CSV table of C-alpha atoms and ligand atoms in Angstrom, one decimal:
chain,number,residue,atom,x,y,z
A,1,UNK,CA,102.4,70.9,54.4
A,2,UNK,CA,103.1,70.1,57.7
A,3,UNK,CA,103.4,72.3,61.0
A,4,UNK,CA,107.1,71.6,61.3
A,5,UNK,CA,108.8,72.4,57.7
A,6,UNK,CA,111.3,74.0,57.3
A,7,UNK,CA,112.5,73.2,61.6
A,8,UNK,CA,115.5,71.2,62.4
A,9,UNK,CA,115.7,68.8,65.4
A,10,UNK,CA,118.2,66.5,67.3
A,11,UNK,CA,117.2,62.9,68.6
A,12,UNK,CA,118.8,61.8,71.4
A,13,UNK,CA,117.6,58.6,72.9
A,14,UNK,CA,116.8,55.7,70.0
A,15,UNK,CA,118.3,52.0,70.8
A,16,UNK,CA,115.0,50.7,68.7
A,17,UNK,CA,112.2,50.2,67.0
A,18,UNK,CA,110.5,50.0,70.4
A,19,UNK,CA,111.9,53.4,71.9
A,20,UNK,CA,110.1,56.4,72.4
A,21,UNK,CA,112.6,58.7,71.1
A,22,UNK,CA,112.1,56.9,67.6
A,23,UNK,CA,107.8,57.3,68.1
A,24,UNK,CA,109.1,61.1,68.7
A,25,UNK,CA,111.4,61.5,66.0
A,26,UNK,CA,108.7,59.8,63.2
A,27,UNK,CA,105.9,62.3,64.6
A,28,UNK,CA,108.3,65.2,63.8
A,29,UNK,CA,109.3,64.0,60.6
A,30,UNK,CA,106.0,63.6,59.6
A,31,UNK,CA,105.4,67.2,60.0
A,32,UNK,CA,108.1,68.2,57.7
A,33,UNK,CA,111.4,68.7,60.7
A,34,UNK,CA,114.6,67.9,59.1
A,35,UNK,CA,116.2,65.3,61.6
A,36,UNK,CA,119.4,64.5,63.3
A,37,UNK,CA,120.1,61.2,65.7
A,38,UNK,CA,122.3,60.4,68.2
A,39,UNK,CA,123.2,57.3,69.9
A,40,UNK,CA,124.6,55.9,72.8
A,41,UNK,CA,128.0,53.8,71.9
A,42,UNK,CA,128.9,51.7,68.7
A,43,UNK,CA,126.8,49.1,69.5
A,44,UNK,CA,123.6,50.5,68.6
A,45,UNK,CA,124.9,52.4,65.5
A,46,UNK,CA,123.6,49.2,63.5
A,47,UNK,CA,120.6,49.1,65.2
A,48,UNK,CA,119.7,53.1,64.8
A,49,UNK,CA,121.6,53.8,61.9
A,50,UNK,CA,118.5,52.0,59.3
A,51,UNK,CA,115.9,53.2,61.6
A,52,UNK,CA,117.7,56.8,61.0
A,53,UNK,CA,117.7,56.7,57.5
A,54,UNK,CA,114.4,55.3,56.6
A,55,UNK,CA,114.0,59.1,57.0
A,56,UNK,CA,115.8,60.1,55.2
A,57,UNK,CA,118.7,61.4,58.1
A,58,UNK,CA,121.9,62.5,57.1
A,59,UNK,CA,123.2,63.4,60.7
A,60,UNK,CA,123.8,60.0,62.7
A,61,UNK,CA,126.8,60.9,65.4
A,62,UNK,CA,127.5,59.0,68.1
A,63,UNK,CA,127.1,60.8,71.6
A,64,UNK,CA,127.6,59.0,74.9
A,65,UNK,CA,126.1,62.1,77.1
A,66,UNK,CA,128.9,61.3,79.9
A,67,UNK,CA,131.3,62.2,77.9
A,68,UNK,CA,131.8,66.0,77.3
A,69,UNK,CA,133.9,65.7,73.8
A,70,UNK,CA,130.9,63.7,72.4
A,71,UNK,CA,128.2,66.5,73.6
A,72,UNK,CA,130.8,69.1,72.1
A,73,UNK,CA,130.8,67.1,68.9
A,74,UNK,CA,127.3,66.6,67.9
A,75,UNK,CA,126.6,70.6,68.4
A,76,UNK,CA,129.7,71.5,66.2
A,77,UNK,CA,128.4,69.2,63.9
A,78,UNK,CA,125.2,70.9,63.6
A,79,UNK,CA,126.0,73.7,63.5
A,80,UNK,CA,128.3,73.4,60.6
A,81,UNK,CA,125.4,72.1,58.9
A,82,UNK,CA,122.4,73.5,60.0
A,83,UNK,CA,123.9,76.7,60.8
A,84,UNK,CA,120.8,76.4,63.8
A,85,UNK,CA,118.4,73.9,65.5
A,86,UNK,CA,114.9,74.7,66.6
A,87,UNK,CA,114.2,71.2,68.3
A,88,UNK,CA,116.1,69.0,71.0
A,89,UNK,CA,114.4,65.8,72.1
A,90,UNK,CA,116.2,64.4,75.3
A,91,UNK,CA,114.6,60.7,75.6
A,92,UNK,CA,117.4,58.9,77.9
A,93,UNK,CA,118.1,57.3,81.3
A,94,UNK,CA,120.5,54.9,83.2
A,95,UNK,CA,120.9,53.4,86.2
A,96,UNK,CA,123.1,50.4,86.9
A,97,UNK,CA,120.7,47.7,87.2
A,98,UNK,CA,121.6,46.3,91.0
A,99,UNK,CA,120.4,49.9,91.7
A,100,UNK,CA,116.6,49.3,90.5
A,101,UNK,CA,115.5,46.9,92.9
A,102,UNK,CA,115.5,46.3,97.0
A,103,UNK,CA,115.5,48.9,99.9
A,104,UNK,CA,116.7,53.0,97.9
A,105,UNK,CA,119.4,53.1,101.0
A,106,UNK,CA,121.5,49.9,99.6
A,107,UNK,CA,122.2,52.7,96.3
A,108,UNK,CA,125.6,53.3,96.4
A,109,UNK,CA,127.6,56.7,96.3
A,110,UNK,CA,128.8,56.0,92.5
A,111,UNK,CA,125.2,54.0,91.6
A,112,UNK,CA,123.6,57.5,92.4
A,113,UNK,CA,126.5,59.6,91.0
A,114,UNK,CA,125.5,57.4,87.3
A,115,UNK,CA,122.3,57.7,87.7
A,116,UNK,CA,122.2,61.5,88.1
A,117,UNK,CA,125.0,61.9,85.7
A,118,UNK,CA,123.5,60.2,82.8
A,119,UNK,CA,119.4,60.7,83.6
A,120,UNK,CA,119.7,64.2,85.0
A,121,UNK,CA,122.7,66.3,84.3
A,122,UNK,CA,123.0,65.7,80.8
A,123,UNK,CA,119.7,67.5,80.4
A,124,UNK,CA,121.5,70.8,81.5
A,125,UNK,CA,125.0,69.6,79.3
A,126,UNK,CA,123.0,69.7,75.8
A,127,UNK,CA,121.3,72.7,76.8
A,128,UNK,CA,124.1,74.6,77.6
A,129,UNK,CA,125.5,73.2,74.1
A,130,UNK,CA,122.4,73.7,72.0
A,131,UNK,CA,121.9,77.0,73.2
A,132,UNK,CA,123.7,78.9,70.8
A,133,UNK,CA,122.6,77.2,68.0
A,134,UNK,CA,118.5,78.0,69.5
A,135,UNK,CA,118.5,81.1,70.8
A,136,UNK,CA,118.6,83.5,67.8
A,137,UNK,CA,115.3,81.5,66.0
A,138,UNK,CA,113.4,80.2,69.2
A,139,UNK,CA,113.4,76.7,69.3
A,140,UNK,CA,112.4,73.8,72.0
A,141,UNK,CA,113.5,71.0,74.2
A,142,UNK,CA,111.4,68.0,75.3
A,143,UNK,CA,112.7,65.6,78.2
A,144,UNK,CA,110.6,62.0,79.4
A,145,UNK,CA,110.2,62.0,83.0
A,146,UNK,CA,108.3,59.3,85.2
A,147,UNK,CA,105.7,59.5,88.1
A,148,UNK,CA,107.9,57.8,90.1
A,149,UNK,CA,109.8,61.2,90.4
A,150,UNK,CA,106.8,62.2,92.0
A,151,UNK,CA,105.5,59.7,94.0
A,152,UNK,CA,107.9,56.3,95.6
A,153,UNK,CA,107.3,53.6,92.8
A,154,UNK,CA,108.9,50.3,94.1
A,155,UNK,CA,112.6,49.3,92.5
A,156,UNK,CA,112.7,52.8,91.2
A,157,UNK,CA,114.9,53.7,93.2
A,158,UNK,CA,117.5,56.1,92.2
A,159,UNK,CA,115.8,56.4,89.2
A,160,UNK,CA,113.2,58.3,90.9
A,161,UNK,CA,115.3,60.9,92.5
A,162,UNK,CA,117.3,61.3,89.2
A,163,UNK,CA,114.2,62.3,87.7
A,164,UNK,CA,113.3,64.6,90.4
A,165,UNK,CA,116.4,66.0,89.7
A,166,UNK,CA,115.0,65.9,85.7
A,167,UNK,CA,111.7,67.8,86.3
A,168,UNK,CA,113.0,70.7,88.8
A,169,UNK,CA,116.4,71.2,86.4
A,170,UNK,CA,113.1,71.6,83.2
A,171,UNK,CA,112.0,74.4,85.6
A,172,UNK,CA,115.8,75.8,86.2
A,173,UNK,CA,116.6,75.8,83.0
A,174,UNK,CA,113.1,77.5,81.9
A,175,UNK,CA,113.5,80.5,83.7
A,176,UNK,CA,117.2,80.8,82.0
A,177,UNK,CA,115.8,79.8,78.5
A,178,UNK,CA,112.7,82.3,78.6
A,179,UNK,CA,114.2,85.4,78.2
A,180,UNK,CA,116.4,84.2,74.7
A,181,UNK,CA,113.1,82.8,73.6
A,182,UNK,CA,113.7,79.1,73.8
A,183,UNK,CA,111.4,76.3,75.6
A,184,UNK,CA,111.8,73.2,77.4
A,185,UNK,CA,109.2,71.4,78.9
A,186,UNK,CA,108.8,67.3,80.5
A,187,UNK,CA,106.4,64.8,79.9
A,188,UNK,CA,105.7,62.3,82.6
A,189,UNK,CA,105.3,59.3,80.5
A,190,UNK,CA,103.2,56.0,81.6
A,191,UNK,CA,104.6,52.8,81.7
A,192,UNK,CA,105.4,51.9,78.1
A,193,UNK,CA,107.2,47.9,77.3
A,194,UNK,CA,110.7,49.1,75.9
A,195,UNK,CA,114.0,48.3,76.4
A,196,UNK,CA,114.0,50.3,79.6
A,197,UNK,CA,110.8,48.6,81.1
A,198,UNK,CA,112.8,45.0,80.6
A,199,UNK,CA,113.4,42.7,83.3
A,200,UNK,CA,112.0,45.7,85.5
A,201,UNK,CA,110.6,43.2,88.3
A,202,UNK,CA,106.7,43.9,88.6
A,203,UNK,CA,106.8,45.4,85.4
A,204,UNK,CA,103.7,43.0,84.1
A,205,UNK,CA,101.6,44.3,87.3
A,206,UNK,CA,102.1,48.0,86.7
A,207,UNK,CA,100.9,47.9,82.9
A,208,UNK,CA,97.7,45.5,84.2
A,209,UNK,CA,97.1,48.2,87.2
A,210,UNK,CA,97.4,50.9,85.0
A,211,UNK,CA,94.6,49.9,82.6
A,212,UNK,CA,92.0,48.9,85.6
A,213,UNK,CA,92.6,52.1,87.5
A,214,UNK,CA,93.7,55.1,84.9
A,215,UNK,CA,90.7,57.4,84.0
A,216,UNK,CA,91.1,56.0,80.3
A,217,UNK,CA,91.1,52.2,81.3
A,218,UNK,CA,94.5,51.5,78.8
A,219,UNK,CA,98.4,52.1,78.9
A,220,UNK,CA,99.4,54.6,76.6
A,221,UNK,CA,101.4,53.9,73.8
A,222,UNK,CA,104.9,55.3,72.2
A,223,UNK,CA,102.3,57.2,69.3
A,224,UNK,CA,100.3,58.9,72.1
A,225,UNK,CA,103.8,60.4,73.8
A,226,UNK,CA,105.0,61.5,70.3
A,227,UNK,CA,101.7,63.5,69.9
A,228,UNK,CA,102.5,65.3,72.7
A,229,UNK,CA,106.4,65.9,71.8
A,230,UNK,CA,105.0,66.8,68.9
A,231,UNK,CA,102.8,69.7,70.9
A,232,UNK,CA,105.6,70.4,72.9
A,233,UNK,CA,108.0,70.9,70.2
A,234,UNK,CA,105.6,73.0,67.8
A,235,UNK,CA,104.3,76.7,67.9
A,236,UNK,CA,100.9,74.6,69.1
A,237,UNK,CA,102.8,75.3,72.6
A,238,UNK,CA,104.2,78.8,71.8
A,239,UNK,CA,103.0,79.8,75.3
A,240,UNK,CA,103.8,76.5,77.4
A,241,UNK,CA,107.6,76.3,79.3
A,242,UNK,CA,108.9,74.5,82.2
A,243,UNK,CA,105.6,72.5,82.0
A,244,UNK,CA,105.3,68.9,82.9
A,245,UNK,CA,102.8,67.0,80.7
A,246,UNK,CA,101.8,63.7,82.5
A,247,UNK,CA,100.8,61.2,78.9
A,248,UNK,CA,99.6,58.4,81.4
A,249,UNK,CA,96.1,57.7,80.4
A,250,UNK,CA,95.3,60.0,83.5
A,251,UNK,CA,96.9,57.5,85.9
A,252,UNK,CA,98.7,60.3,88.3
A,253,UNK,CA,95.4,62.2,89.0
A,254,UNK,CA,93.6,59.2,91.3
A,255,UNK,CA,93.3,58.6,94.5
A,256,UNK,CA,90.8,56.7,96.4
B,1,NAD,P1,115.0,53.0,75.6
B,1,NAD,O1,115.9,52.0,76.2
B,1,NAD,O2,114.6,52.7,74.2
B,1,NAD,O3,115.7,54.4,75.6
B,1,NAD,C1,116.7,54.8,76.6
B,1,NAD,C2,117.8,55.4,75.8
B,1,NAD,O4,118.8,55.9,76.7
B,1,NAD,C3,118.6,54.4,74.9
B,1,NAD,O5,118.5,54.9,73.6
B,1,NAD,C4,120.0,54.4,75.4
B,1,NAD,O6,120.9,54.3,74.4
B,1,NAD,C5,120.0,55.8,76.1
B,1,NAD,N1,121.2,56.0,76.9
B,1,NAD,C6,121.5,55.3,78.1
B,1,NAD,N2,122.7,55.7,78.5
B,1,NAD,C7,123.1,56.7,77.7
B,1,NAD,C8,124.3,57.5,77.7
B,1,NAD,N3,125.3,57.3,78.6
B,1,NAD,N4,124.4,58.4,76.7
B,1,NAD,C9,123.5,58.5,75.8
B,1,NAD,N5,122.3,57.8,75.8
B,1,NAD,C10,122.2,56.9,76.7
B,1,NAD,O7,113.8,53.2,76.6
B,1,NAD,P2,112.6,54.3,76.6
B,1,NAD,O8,111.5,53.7,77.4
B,1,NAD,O9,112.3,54.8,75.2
B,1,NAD,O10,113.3,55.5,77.5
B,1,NAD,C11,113.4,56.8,77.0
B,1,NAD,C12,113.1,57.8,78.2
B,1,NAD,O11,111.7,57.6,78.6
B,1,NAD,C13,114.0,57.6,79.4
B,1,NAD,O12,114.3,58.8,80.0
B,1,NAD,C14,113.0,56.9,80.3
B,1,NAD,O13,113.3,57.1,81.7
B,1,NAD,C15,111.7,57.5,80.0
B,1,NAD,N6,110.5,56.9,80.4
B,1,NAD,C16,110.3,55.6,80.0
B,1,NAD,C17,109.1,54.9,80.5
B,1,NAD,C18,108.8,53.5,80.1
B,1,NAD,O14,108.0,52.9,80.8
B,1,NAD,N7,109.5,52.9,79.1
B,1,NAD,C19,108.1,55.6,81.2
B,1,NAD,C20,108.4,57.0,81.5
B,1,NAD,C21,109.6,57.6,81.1
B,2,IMJ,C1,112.4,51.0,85.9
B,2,IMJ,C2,112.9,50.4,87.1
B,2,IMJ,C3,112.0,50.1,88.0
B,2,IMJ,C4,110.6,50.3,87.9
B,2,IMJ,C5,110.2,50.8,86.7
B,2,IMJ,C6,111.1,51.2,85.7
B,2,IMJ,N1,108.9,51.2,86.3
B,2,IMJ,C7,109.0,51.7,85.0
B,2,IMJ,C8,110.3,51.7,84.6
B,2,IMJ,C9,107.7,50.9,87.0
B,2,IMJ,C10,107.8,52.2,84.2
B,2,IMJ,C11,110.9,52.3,83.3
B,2,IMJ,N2,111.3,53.7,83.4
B,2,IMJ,C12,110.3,54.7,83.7
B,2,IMJ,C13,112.6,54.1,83.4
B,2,IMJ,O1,112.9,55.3,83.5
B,2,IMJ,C14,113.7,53.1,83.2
B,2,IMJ,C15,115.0,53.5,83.4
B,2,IMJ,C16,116.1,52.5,83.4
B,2,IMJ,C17,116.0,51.2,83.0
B,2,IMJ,C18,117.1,50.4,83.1
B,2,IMJ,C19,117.0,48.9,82.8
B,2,IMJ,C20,118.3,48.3,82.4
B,2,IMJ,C21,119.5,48.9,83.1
B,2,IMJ,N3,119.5,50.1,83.5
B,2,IMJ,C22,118.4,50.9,83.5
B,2,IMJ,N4,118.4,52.2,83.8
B,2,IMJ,C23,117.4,53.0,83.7
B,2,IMJ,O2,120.6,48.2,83.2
């Protein structure tokens, strides 16, 4: 018995083992959701393709969010075989890398147009999308955000506004999902070693100041995010929306 049988959910967001989508999507399956993944272009299809199906996924599309035909594609899909969803876990970001280091004003017009396009917008893209497929049986959406939306986080960059833009669409989007019953909800993740953390400049100090100065003295794992997806995805949060959830050992809340 678990808390999710019976629910269906889509996965966007899984290059590897190391992701936090893929922490997310084996959290859900363990509570009984029936699972569909997504990824990004046809090089990763070998890589998330096993990791799918050692669920036991039927579903594996590919879905480039940038691309509108792709979105459109995945929710037919579904809904010719599910007929519904109930979960949606958006777990991606982009920015070209000469972007994420140096002074924010060297970002370029079409470096912040990616950026925005791929970390921010396509939040609203599969919502629209999944929407009719939510709305008649509830249903839930999860997004990963960063502090550095909040506060300036060096070589962030246009990363951090893009998730700006992330958090306050999760509020937008809120107050239109409310009334037909569906949820969506952020969580500010801490720094976690993935694929996205790599050859982030500084990287090694952030983890090591993390774990002297959070309240919890550790960095936080890929398993203590899914929990909370988990949360965020499940009745357990029947009364939460347009919430961020900061999962950073209690990092965001010090000061002096
Ligand atoms: P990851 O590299 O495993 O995941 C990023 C995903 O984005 C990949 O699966 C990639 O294929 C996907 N992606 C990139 N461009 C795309 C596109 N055009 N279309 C579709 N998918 C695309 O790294 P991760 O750390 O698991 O990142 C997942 C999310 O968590 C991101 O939103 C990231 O900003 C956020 N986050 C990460 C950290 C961290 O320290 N790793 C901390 C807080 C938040
Ligand atoms: C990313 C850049 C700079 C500082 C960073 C990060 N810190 C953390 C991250 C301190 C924790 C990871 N993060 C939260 C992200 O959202 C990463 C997004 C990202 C990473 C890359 C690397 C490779 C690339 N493009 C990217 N686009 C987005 O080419």
């Amino acid at each position: 018995m678990g808390i999710l049988d019976g629910k269906k959910g889509v996965i966007f967001g899984v290059a590897n083992e190391r992701s936090i989508a893929w922490a997310v999507a084996q959290a859900l399956h363990k509570e009984g959701m029936e699972l569909a993944f997504t990824y990004a272009g046809a090089a990763l299809e070998s890589r998330v393709r096993p990791l799918a199906e050692s669920l036991g996924v039927k579903i594996i599309v590919p879905c480039d969010v940038t691309d509108y035909g792709q979105i459109q594609a995945v929710f037919e899909t579904l809904q010719k075989e599910w007929g519904g969803l109930d979960g949606l876990v958006h777990s991606l970001a982009f920015a070209k890398k000469e972007e994420l280091k140096g002074e924010y004003y060297n970002t370029t017009r079409e470096g912040f147009r990616l950026a925005l396009d791929v970390s921010a917008f396509s939040l609203v893209a599969l919502t629209k999308a999944a929407l009719p497929l939510m709305e008649s049986r509830g249903g839930a959406i999860v997004t990963m955000s960063y502090y550095g939306a909040e506060k300036v986080i060096s070589n962030y960059n246009v990363m951090g506004v893009a998730k700006a833009a992330l958090e306050t669409s999760v509020q937008y989007l809120a107050a239109d999902l409310g009334p037909k019953g569906v949820r969506i909800n952020t969580i500010s993740a801490g720094p976690v070693k993935t694929l996205a953390a790599m050859g982030i400049s500084g990287f090694k100090g952030i983890l090591d100041m993390v774990e002297t100065k959070s309240p919890l003295r550790r960095n936080v794992t890929q398993e203590d995010i899914a929990k909370t997806a988990l949360y965020l995805l499940s009745d357990l949060s029947s009364g939460v929306t347009g919430e961020s959830v900061h999962v950073d050992a209690g990092y965001n809340i010090m000061g002096i």
